[in-house]
């Protein structure tokens, strides 16, 4: 019987500590540095650097050294969280060229899975809601762009090549190749303007 060749599925991008083990800490950081316009002073780059350092500590086999490095990472993580307003725990599984576009109000769930070439801007939140469970969190594909104010809630999946406009609240899966946006605001007259206009009408 003739066998038909099946179409291979694209390989999942390496994330988190698996990426660090495979590609090397400094190689990954150099990509992040270029992604952040080679500006070491950008809060976004510093936040991602601290996150990468945290994932690297999970690859250290010598326990005393690992504990010492984790302690250093914790203080750096607290600084980034409290000063820059960017919360990236080392348990996040992020891919290559992870970009934080602007600082302030950014919270990424501790078990979020993030693909390659993802951009997050200010006031973006990835959460799980009230149904917290170990190891569960949002899964984000590759080449996804988050505009300011986006909220992702639940153990949901956002596909590849998705653009998300400002202030979207996402609570269900999003297929690949989509653009999401909220309806434009309505312009309504002020109440005092309406009353004044009504009083000017002839009897």
JSON list of C-alpha atoms in Angstrom, two decimals:
[
{"chain": "A", "resi": 1, "resn": "UNK", "atom": "CA", "xyz": [0.00, 0.00, 0.00]},
{"chain": "A", "resi": 2, "resn": "UNK", "atom": "CA", "xyz": [1.36, 3.42, -0.95]},
{"chain": "A", "resi": 3, "resn": "UNK", "atom": "CA", "xyz": [1.93, 5.72, 1.99]},
{"chain": "A", "resi": 4, "resn": "UNK", "atom": "CA", "xyz": [1.21, 9.40, 1.71]},
{"chain": "A", "resi": 5, "resn": "UNK", "atom": "CA", "xyz": [3.69, 11.72, 3.31]},
{"chain": "A", "resi": 6, "resn": "UNK", "atom": "CA", "xyz": [2.18, 13.77, 6.08]},
{"chain": "A", "resi": 7, "resn": "UNK", "atom": "CA", "xyz": [2.93, 17.46, 6.35]},
{"chain": "A", "resi": 8, "resn": "UNK", "atom": "CA", "xyz": [5.34, 17.96, 9.22]},
{"chain": "A", "resi": 9, "resn": "UNK", "atom": "CA", "xyz": [4.25, 20.30, 11.97]},
{"chain": "A", "resi": 10, "resn": "UNK", "atom": "CA", "xyz": [6.58, 23.21, 12.68]},
{"chain": "A", "resi": 11, "resn": "UNK", "atom": "CA", "xyz": [8.78, 22.58, 15.68]},
{"chain": "A", "resi": 12, "resn": "UNK", "atom": "CA", "xyz": [7.82, 24.28, 18.91]},
{"chain": "A", "resi": 13, "resn": "UNK", "atom": "CA", "xyz": [10.23, 27.12, 19.71]},
{"chain": "A", "resi": 14, "resn": "UNK", "atom": "CA", "xyz": [12.53, 26.50, 22.64]},
{"chain": "A", "resi": 15, "resn": "UNK", "atom": "CA", "xyz": [11.59, 28.53, 25.68]},
{"chain": "A", "resi": 16, "resn": "UNK", "atom": "CA", "xyz": [12.87, 29.39, 29.13]},
{"chain": "A", "resi": 17, "resn": "UNK", "atom": "CA", "xyz": [15.67, 27.29, 30.56]},
{"chain": "A", "resi": 18, "resn": "UNK", "atom": "CA", "xyz": [15.50, 24.86, 27.61]},
{"chain": "A", "resi": 19, "resn": "UNK", "atom": "CA", "xyz": [16.40, 27.77, 25.32]},
{"chain": "A", "resi": 20, "resn": "UNK", "atom": "CA", "xyz": [19.28, 28.78, 27.59]},
{"chain": "A", "resi": 21, "resn": "UNK", "atom": "CA", "xyz": [20.63, 25.22, 27.63]},
{"chain": "A", "resi": 22, "resn": "UNK", "atom": "CA", "xyz": [20.42, 24.85, 23.84]},
{"chain": "A", "resi": 23, "resn": "UNK", "atom": "CA", "xyz": [21.48, 28.28, 22.58]},
{"chain": "A", "resi": 24, "resn": "UNK", "atom": "CA", "xyz": [23.60, 29.51, 25.48]},
{"chain": "A", "resi": 25, "resn": "UNK", "atom": "CA", "xyz": [22.90, 32.36, 27.90]},
{"chain": "A", "resi": 26, "resn": "UNK", "atom": "CA", "xyz": [25.01, 35.01, 26.17]},
{"chain": "A", "resi": 27, "resn": "UNK", "atom": "CA", "xyz": [23.76, 34.18, 22.69]},
{"chain": "A", "resi": 28, "resn": "UNK", "atom": "CA", "xyz": [20.16, 34.63, 23.84]},
{"chain": "A", "resi": 29, "resn": "UNK", "atom": "CA", "xyz": [20.99, 37.86, 25.67]},
{"chain": "A", "resi": 30, "resn": "UNK", "atom": "CA", "xyz": [22.78, 39.28, 22.60]},
{"chain": "A", "resi": 31, "resn": "UNK", "atom": "CA", "xyz": [19.61, 38.72, 20.56]},
{"chain": "A", "resi": 32, "resn": "UNK", "atom": "CA", "xyz": [17.54, 40.46, 23.25]},
{"chain": "A", "resi": 33, "resn": "UNK", "atom": "CA", "xyz": [20.05, 43.33, 23.27]},
{"chain": "A", "resi": 34, "resn": "UNK", "atom": "CA", "xyz": [19.71, 43.85, 19.51]},
{"chain": "A", "resi": 35, "resn": "UNK", "atom": "CA", "xyz": [15.92, 43.59, 19.81]},
{"chain": "A", "resi": 36, "resn": "UNK", "atom": "CA", "xyz": [16.00, 46.47, 22.31]},
{"chain": "A", "resi": 37, "resn": "UNK", "atom": "CA", "xyz": [17.93, 48.70, 19.88]},
{"chain": "A", "resi": 38, "resn": "UNK", "atom": "CA", "xyz": [21.27, 47.94, 21.59]},
{"chain": "A", "resi": 39, "resn": "UNK", "atom": "CA", "xyz": [20.38, 50.25, 24.49]},
{"chain": "A", "resi": 40, "resn": "UNK", "atom": "CA", "xyz": [21.53, 48.72, 27.76]},
{"chain": "A", "resi": 41, "resn": "UNK", "atom": "CA", "xyz": [19.74, 51.44, 29.74]},
{"chain": "A", "resi": 42, "resn": "UNK", "atom": "CA", "xyz": [16.25, 50.59, 28.50]},
{"chain": "A", "resi": 43, "resn": "UNK", "atom": "CA", "xyz": [14.16, 49.27, 31.41]},
{"chain": "A", "resi": 44, "resn": "UNK", "atom": "CA", "xyz": [12.66, 46.67, 29.09]},
{"chain": "A", "resi": 45, "resn": "UNK", "atom": "CA", "xyz": [16.06, 45.22, 28.22]},
{"chain": "A", "resi": 46, "resn": "UNK", "atom": "CA", "xyz": [17.15, 45.21, 31.85]},
{"chain": "A", "resi": 47, "resn": "UNK", "atom": "CA", "xyz": [13.96, 43.39, 32.82]},
{"chain": "A", "resi": 48, "resn": "UNK", "atom": "CA", "xyz": [14.47, 40.74, 30.15]},
{"chain": "A", "resi": 49, "resn": "UNK", "atom": "CA", "xyz": [18.14, 40.40, 31.12]},
{"chain": "A", "resi": 50, "resn": "UNK", "atom": "CA", "xyz": [17.19, 39.74, 34.75]},
{"chain": "A", "resi": 51, "resn": "UNK", "atom": "CA", "xyz": [14.59, 37.21, 33.58]},
{"chain": "A", "resi": 52, "resn": "UNK", "atom": "CA", "xyz": [17.17, 35.40, 31.41]},
{"chain": "A", "resi": 53, "resn": "UNK", "atom": "CA", "xyz": [19.57, 35.36, 34.34]},
{"chain": "A", "resi": 54, "resn": "UNK", "atom": "CA", "xyz": [16.85, 33.75, 36.44]},
{"chain": "A", "resi": 55, "resn": "UNK", "atom": "CA", "xyz": [16.22, 31.02, 33.88]},
{"chain": "A", "resi": 56, "resn": "UNK", "atom": "CA", "xyz": [19.98, 30.42, 33.69]},
{"chain": "A", "resi": 57, "resn": "UNK", "atom": "CA", "xyz": [20.08, 29.74, 37.44]},
{"chain": "A", "resi": 58, "resn": "UNK", "atom": "CA", "xyz": [17.73, 26.81, 36.84]},
{"chain": "A", "resi": 59, "resn": "UNK", "atom": "CA", "xyz": [20.36, 25.20, 34.60]},
{"chain": "A", "resi": 60, "resn": "UNK", "atom": "CA", "xyz": [23.14, 25.20, 37.22]},
{"chain": "A", "resi": 61, "resn": "UNK", "atom": "CA", "xyz": [23.90, 21.70, 38.40]},
{"chain": "A", "resi": 62, "resn": "UNK", "atom": "CA", "xyz": [26.02, 22.61, 41.45]},
{"chain": "A", "resi": 63, "resn": "UNK", "atom": "CA", "xyz": [23.42, 23.28, 44.14]},
{"chain": "A", "resi": 64, "resn": "UNK", "atom": "CA", "xyz": [25.36, 25.75, 46.36]},
{"chain": "A", "resi": 65, "resn": "UNK", "atom": "CA", "xyz": [26.17, 27.90, 43.31]},
{"chain": "A", "resi": 66, "resn": "UNK", "atom": "CA", "xyz": [22.58, 27.66, 42.06]},
{"chain": "A", "resi": 67, "resn": "UNK", "atom": "CA", "xyz": [21.22, 28.84, 45.43]},
{"chain": "A", "resi": 68, "resn": "UNK", "atom": "CA", "xyz": [23.65, 31.77, 45.53]},
{"chain": "A", "resi": 69, "resn": "UNK", "atom": "CA", "xyz": [22.75, 32.84, 41.98]},
{"chain": "A", "resi": 70, "resn": "UNK", "atom": "CA", "xyz": [19.02, 32.49, 42.71]},
{"chain": "A", "resi": 71, "resn": "UNK", "atom": "CA", "xyz": [19.42, 34.82, 45.68]},
{"chain": "A", "resi": 72, "resn": "UNK", "atom": "CA", "xyz": [21.13, 37.43, 43.48]},
{"chain": "A", "resi": 73, "resn": "UNK", "atom": "CA", "xyz": [18.40, 37.01, 40.87]},
{"chain": "A", "resi": 74, "resn": "UNK", "atom": "CA", "xyz": [15.65, 37.48, 43.46]},
{"chain": "A", "resi": 75, "resn": "UNK", "atom": "CA", "xyz": [16.96, 40.90, 44.52]},
{"chain": "A", "resi": 76, "resn": "UNK", "atom": "CA", "xyz": [17.36, 41.96, 40.88]},
{"chain": "A", "resi": 77, "resn": "UNK", "atom": "CA", "xyz": [13.82, 40.72, 40.13]},
{"chain": "A", "resi": 78, "resn": "UNK", "atom": "CA", "xyz": [12.39, 42.71, 43.05]},
{"chain": "A", "resi": 79, "resn": "UNK", "atom": "CA", "xyz": [14.21, 45.84, 41.84]},
{"chain": "A", "resi": 80, "resn": "UNK", "atom": "CA", "xyz": [12.82, 45.49, 38.31]},
{"chain": "A", "resi": 81, "resn": "UNK", "atom": "CA", "xyz": [9.32, 44.80, 39.63]},
{"chain": "A", "resi": 82, "resn": "UNK", "atom": "CA", "xyz": [9.22, 47.62, 42.20]},
{"chain": "A", "resi": 83, "resn": "UNK", "atom": "CA", "xyz": [11.12, 50.31, 40.27]},
{"chain": "A", "resi": 84, "resn": "UNK", "atom": "CA", "xyz": [10.22, 49.63, 36.63]},
{"chain": "A", "resi": 85, "resn": "UNK", "atom": "CA", "xyz": [6.83, 48.02, 37.22]},
{"chain": "A", "resi": 86, "resn": "UNK", "atom": "CA", "xyz": [7.71, 44.92, 35.16]},
{"chain": "A", "resi": 87, "resn": "UNK", "atom": "CA", "xyz": [6.95, 41.54, 36.74]},
{"chain": "A", "resi": 88, "resn": "UNK", "atom": "CA", "xyz": [8.71, 38.66, 34.97]},
{"chain": "A", "resi": 89, "resn": "UNK", "atom": "CA", "xyz": [9.25, 35.59, 37.12]},
{"chain": "A", "resi": 90, "resn": "UNK", "atom": "CA", "xyz": [11.98, 33.17, 36.13]},
{"chain": "A", "resi": 91, "resn": "UNK", "atom": "CA", "xyz": [9.38, 30.37, 35.72]},
{"chain": "A", "resi": 92, "resn": "UNK", "atom": "CA", "xyz": [7.98, 32.07, 32.60]},
{"chain": "A", "resi": 93, "resn": "UNK", "atom": "CA", "xyz": [8.88, 30.18, 29.44]},
{"chain": "A", "resi": 94, "resn": "UNK", "atom": "CA", "xyz": [9.80, 32.86, 26.91]},
{"chain": "A", "resi": 95, "resn": "UNK", "atom": "CA", "xyz": [11.34, 32.37, 23.48]},
{"chain": "A", "resi": 96, "resn": "UNK", "atom": "CA", "xyz": [13.96, 34.34, 21.58]},
{"chain": "A", "resi": 97, "resn": "UNK", "atom": "CA", "xyz": [14.04, 38.10, 21.01]},
{"chain": "A", "resi": 98, "resn": "UNK", "atom": "CA", "xyz": [11.52, 38.85, 23.76]},
{"chain": "A", "resi": 99, "resn": "UNK", "atom": "CA", "xyz": [10.86, 42.60, 23.76]},
{"chain": "A", "resi": 100, "resn": "UNK", "atom": "CA", "xyz": [9.40, 44.83, 26.46]},
{"chain": "A", "resi": 101, "resn": "UNK", "atom": "CA", "xyz": [8.51, 47.98, 24.54]},
{"chain": "A", "resi": 102, "resn": "UNK", "atom": "CA", "xyz": [7.81, 50.28, 27.50]},
{"chain": "A", "resi": 103, "resn": "UNK", "atom": "CA", "xyz": [7.94, 49.93, 31.26]},
{"chain": "A", "resi": 104, "resn": "UNK", "atom": "CA", "xyz": [5.22, 50.23, 33.93]},
{"chain": "A", "resi": 105, "resn": "UNK", "atom": "CA", "xyz": [2.20, 48.12, 34.78]},
{"chain": "A", "resi": 106, "resn": "UNK", "atom": "CA", "xyz": [3.41, 44.88, 33.12]},
{"chain": "A", "resi": 107, "resn": "UNK", "atom": "CA", "xyz": [2.50, 41.60, 34.84]},
{"chain": "A", "resi": 108, "resn": "UNK", "atom": "CA", "xyz": [3.18, 38.26, 33.14]},
{"chain": "A", "resi": 109, "resn": "UNK", "atom": "CA", "xyz": [1.77, 35.11, 34.75]},
{"chain": "A", "resi": 110, "resn": "UNK", "atom": "CA", "xyz": [4.44, 32.90, 36.28]},
{"chain": "A", "resi": 111, "resn": "UNK", "atom": "CA", "xyz": [3.52, 29.92, 34.05]},
{"chain": "A", "resi": 112, "resn": "UNK", "atom": "CA", "xyz": [2.99, 31.83, 30.80]},
{"chain": "A", "resi": 113, "resn": "UNK", "atom": "CA", "xyz": [4.49, 30.30, 27.64]},
{"chain": "A", "resi": 114, "resn": "UNK", "atom": "CA", "xyz": [5.69, 32.87, 25.11]},
{"chain": "A", "resi": 115, "resn": "UNK", "atom": "CA", "xyz": [7.01, 32.22, 21.61]},
{"chain": "A", "resi": 116, "resn": "UNK", "atom": "CA", "xyz": [9.70, 34.00, 19.60]},
{"chain": "A", "resi": 117, "resn": "UNK", "atom": "CA", "xyz": [9.63, 37.69, 18.59]},
{"chain": "A", "resi": 118, "resn": "UNK", "atom": "CA", "xyz": [6.87, 38.74, 20.99]},
{"chain": "A", "resi": 119, "resn": "UNK", "atom": "CA", "xyz": [6.46, 42.42, 21.91]},
{"chain": "A", "resi": 120, "resn": "UNK", "atom": "CA", "xyz": [4.77, 43.55, 25.14]},
{"chain": "A", "resi": 121, "resn": "UNK", "atom": "CA", "xyz": [4.05, 47.20, 25.87]},
{"chain": "A", "resi": 122, "resn": "UNK", "atom": "CA", "xyz": [3.02, 49.10, 28.99]},
{"chain": "A", "resi": 123, "resn": "UNK", "atom": "CA", "xyz": [0.08, 48.05, 31.19]},
{"chain": "A", "resi": 124, "resn": "UNK", "atom": "CA", "xyz": [-0.20, 44.56, 29.69]},
{"chain": "A", "resi": 125, "resn": "UNK", "atom": "CA", "xyz": [-1.32, 41.73, 31.98]},
{"chain": "A", "resi": 126, "resn": "UNK", "atom": "CA", "xyz": [-1.21, 37.97, 31.47]},
{"chain": "A", "resi": 127, "resn": "UNK", "atom": "CA", "xyz": [-3.25, 36.25, 34.19]},
{"chain": "A", "resi": 128, "resn": "UNK", "atom": "CA", "xyz": [-5.18, 33.09, 34.94]},
{"chain": "A", "resi": 129, "resn": "UNK", "atom": "CA", "xyz": [-8.14, 34.57, 36.84]},
{"chain": "A", "resi": 130, "resn": "UNK", "atom": "CA", "xyz": [-9.46, 32.90, 39.98]},
{"chain": "A", "resi": 131, "resn": "UNK", "atom": "CA", "xyz": [-8.91, 29.31, 38.77]},
{"chain": "A", "resi": 132, "resn": "UNK", "atom": "CA", "xyz": [-5.17, 29.15, 39.56]},
{"chain": "A", "resi": 133, "resn": "UNK", "atom": "CA", "xyz": [-3.53, 25.77, 38.99]},
{"chain": "A", "resi": 134, "resn": "UNK", "atom": "CA", "xyz": [0.12, 24.76, 39.08]},
{"chain": "A", "resi": 135, "resn": "UNK", "atom": "CA", "xyz": [1.74, 24.93, 35.67]},
{"chain": "A", "resi": 136, "resn": "UNK", "atom": "CA", "xyz": [-1.25, 26.50, 33.91]},
{"chain": "A", "resi": 137, "resn": "UNK", "atom": "CA", "xyz": [-1.10, 29.88, 32.22]},
{"chain": "A", "resi": 138, "resn": "UNK", "atom": "CA", "xyz": [-1.63, 31.63, 28.89]},
{"chain": "A", "resi": 139, "resn": "UNK", "atom": "CA", "xyz": [0.24, 30.31, 25.84]},
{"chain": "A", "resi": 140, "resn": "UNK", "atom": "CA", "xyz": [1.38, 32.95, 23.36]},
{"chain": "A", "resi": 141, "resn": "UNK", "atom": "CA", "xyz": [2.59, 32.08, 19.86]},
{"chain": "A", "resi": 142, "resn": "UNK", "atom": "CA", "xyz": [5.43, 33.67, 17.92]},
{"chain": "A", "resi": 143, "resn": "UNK", "atom": "CA", "xyz": [5.43, 37.15, 16.37]},
{"chain": "A", "resi": 144, "resn": "UNK", "atom": "CA", "xyz": [2.61, 38.43, 18.56]},
{"chain": "A", "resi": 145, "resn": "UNK", "atom": "CA", "xyz": [2.35, 42.16, 19.30]},
{"chain": "A", "resi": 146, "resn": "UNK", "atom": "CA", "xyz": [0.57, 43.46, 22.41]},
{"chain": "A", "resi": 147, "resn": "UNK", "atom": "CA", "xyz": [-0.48, 47.13, 22.44]},
{"chain": "A", "resi": 148, "resn": "UNK", "atom": "CA", "xyz": [-0.83, 49.06, 25.72]},
{"chain": "A", "resi": 149, "resn": "UNK", "atom": "CA", "xyz": [-3.54, 47.99, 28.13]},
{"chain": "A", "resi": 150, "resn": "UNK", "atom": "CA", "xyz": [-4.13, 44.45, 26.85]},
{"chain": "A", "resi": 151, "resn": "UNK", "atom": "CA", "xyz": [-5.37, 41.88, 29.39]},
{"chain": "A", "resi": 152, "resn": "UNK", "atom": "CA", "xyz": [-5.09, 38.14, 28.72]},
{"chain": "A", "resi": 153, "resn": "UNK", "atom": "CA", "xyz": [-7.04, 35.99, 31.19]},
{"chain": "A", "resi": 154, "resn": "UNK", "atom": "CA", "xyz": [-7.19, 32.21, 31.47]},
{"chain": "A", "resi": 155, "resn": "UNK", "atom": "CA", "xyz": [-5.40, 29.07, 30.37]},
{"chain": "A", "resi": 156, "resn": "UNK", "atom": "CA", "xyz": [-5.87, 30.10, 26.74]},
{"chain": "A", "resi": 157, "resn": "UNK", "atom": "CA", "xyz": [-3.79, 30.02, 23.56]},
{"chain": "A", "resi": 158, "resn": "UNK", "atom": "CA", "xyz": [-3.02, 32.91, 21.22]},
{"chain": "A", "resi": 159, "resn": "UNK", "atom": "CA", "xyz": [-1.67, 31.75, 17.86]},
{"chain": "A", "resi": 160, "resn": "UNK", "atom": "CA", "xyz": [1.22, 33.01, 15.77]},
{"chain": "A", "resi": 161, "resn": "UNK", "atom": "CA", "xyz": [1.29, 36.33, 13.88]},
{"chain": "A", "resi": 162, "resn": "UNK", "atom": "CA", "xyz": [-1.40, 38.04, 15.94]},
{"chain": "A", "resi": 163, "resn": "UNK", "atom": "CA", "xyz": [-1.65, 41.82, 16.44]},
{"chain": "A", "resi": 164, "resn": "UNK", "atom": "CA", "xyz": [-3.65, 43.00, 19.44]},
{"chain": "A", "resi": 165, "resn": "UNK", "atom": "CA", "xyz": [-4.83, 46.59, 19.70]},
{"chain": "A", "resi": 166, "resn": "UNK", "atom": "CA", "xyz": [-4.98, 48.76, 22.82]},
{"chain": "A", "resi": 167, "resn": "UNK", "atom": "CA", "xyz": [-7.18, 47.80, 25.80]},
{"chain": "A", "resi": 168, "resn": "UNK", "atom": "CA", "xyz": [-8.37, 44.45, 24.47]},
{"chain": "A", "resi": 169, "resn": "UNK", "atom": "CA", "xyz": [-9.50, 41.91, 27.08]},
{"chain": "A", "resi": 170, "resn": "UNK", "atom": "CA", "xyz": [-8.92, 38.36, 25.80]},
{"chain": "A", "resi": 171, "resn": "UNK", "atom": "CA", "xyz": [-10.62, 35.44, 27.53]},
{"chain": "A", "resi": 172, "resn": "UNK", "atom": "CA", "xyz": [-10.71, 32.80, 24.78]},
{"chain": "A", "resi": 173, "resn": "UNK", "atom": "CA", "xyz": [-8.36, 31.21, 22.25]},
{"chain": "A", "resi": 174, "resn": "UNK", "atom": "CA", "xyz": [-7.24, 33.35, 19.30]},
{"chain": "A", "resi": 175, "resn": "UNK", "atom": "CA", "xyz": [-6.32, 31.63, 15.98]},
{"chain": "A", "resi": 176, "resn": "UNK", "atom": "CA", "xyz": [-3.12, 32.50, 14.15]},
{"chain": "A", "resi": 177, "resn": "UNK", "atom": "CA", "xyz": [-3.00, 35.43, 11.75]},
{"chain": "A", "resi": 178, "resn": "UNK", "atom": "CA", "xyz": [-5.63, 37.60, 13.43]},
{"chain": "A", "resi": 179, "resn": "UNK", "atom": "CA", "xyz": [-5.89, 41.27, 14.37]},
{"chain": "A", "resi": 180, "resn": "UNK", "atom": "CA", "xyz": [-7.89, 42.16, 17.48]},
{"chain": "A", "resi": 181, "resn": "UNK", "atom": "CA", "xyz": [-9.24, 45.58, 18.39]},
{"chain": "A", "resi": 182, "resn": "UNK", "atom": "CA", "xyz": [-11.97, 47.08, 20.55]},
{"chain": "A", "resi": 183, "resn": "UNK", "atom": "CA", "xyz": [-14.83, 49.10, 18.99]},
{"chain": "A", "resi": 184, "resn": "UNK", "atom": "CA", "xyz": [-14.13, 52.85, 18.71]},
{"chain": "A", "resi": 185, "resn": "UNK", "atom": "CA", "xyz": [-15.68, 55.05, 21.41]},
{"chain": "A", "resi": 186, "resn": "UNK", "atom": "CA", "xyz": [-19.01, 56.77, 20.79]},
{"chain": "A", "resi": 187, "resn": "UNK", "atom": "CA", "xyz": [-19.19, 60.57, 20.85]},
{"chain": "A", "resi": 188, "resn": "UNK", "atom": "CA", "xyz": [-22.33, 61.76, 22.65]},
{"chain": "A", "resi": 189, "resn": "UNK", "atom": "CA", "xyz": [-23.30, 65.36, 23.47]},
{"chain": "A", "resi": 190, "resn": "UNK", "atom": "CA", "xyz": [-22.92, 66.59, 27.03]},
{"chain": "A", "resi": 191, "resn": "UNK", "atom": "CA", "xyz": [-26.11, 66.82, 29.07]},
{"chain": "A", "resi": 192, "resn": "UNK", "atom": "CA", "xyz": [-25.81, 70.58, 29.68]},
{"chain": "A", "resi": 193, "resn": "UNK", "atom": "CA", "xyz": [-25.30, 71.19, 25.95]},
{"chain": "A", "resi": 194, "resn": "UNK", "atom": "CA", "xyz": [-28.47, 69.24, 25.15]},
{"chain": "A", "resi": 195, "resn": "UNK", "atom": "CA", "xyz": [-30.49, 71.22, 27.71]},
{"chain": "A", "resi": 196, "resn": "UNK", "atom": "CA", "xyz": [-29.18, 74.54, 26.43]},
{"chain": "A", "resi": 197, "resn": "UNK", "atom": "CA", "xyz": [-30.03, 73.59, 22.88]},
{"chain": "A", "resi": 198, "resn": "UNK", "atom": "CA", "xyz": [-33.55, 72.59, 23.89]},
{"chain": "A", "resi": 199, "resn": "UNK", "atom": "CA", "xyz": [-34.11, 75.93, 25.63]},
{"chain": "A", "resi": 200, "resn": "UNK", "atom": "CA", "xyz": [-33.22, 77.83, 22.48]},
{"chain": "A", "resi": 201, "resn": "UNK", "atom": "CA", "xyz": [-36.03, 76.20, 20.51]},
{"chain": "A", "resi": 202, "resn": "UNK", "atom": "CA", "xyz": [-38.96, 78.54, 19.67]},
{"chain": "A", "resi": 203, "resn": "UNK", "atom": "CA", "xyz": [-42.20, 77.97, 21.61]}
]
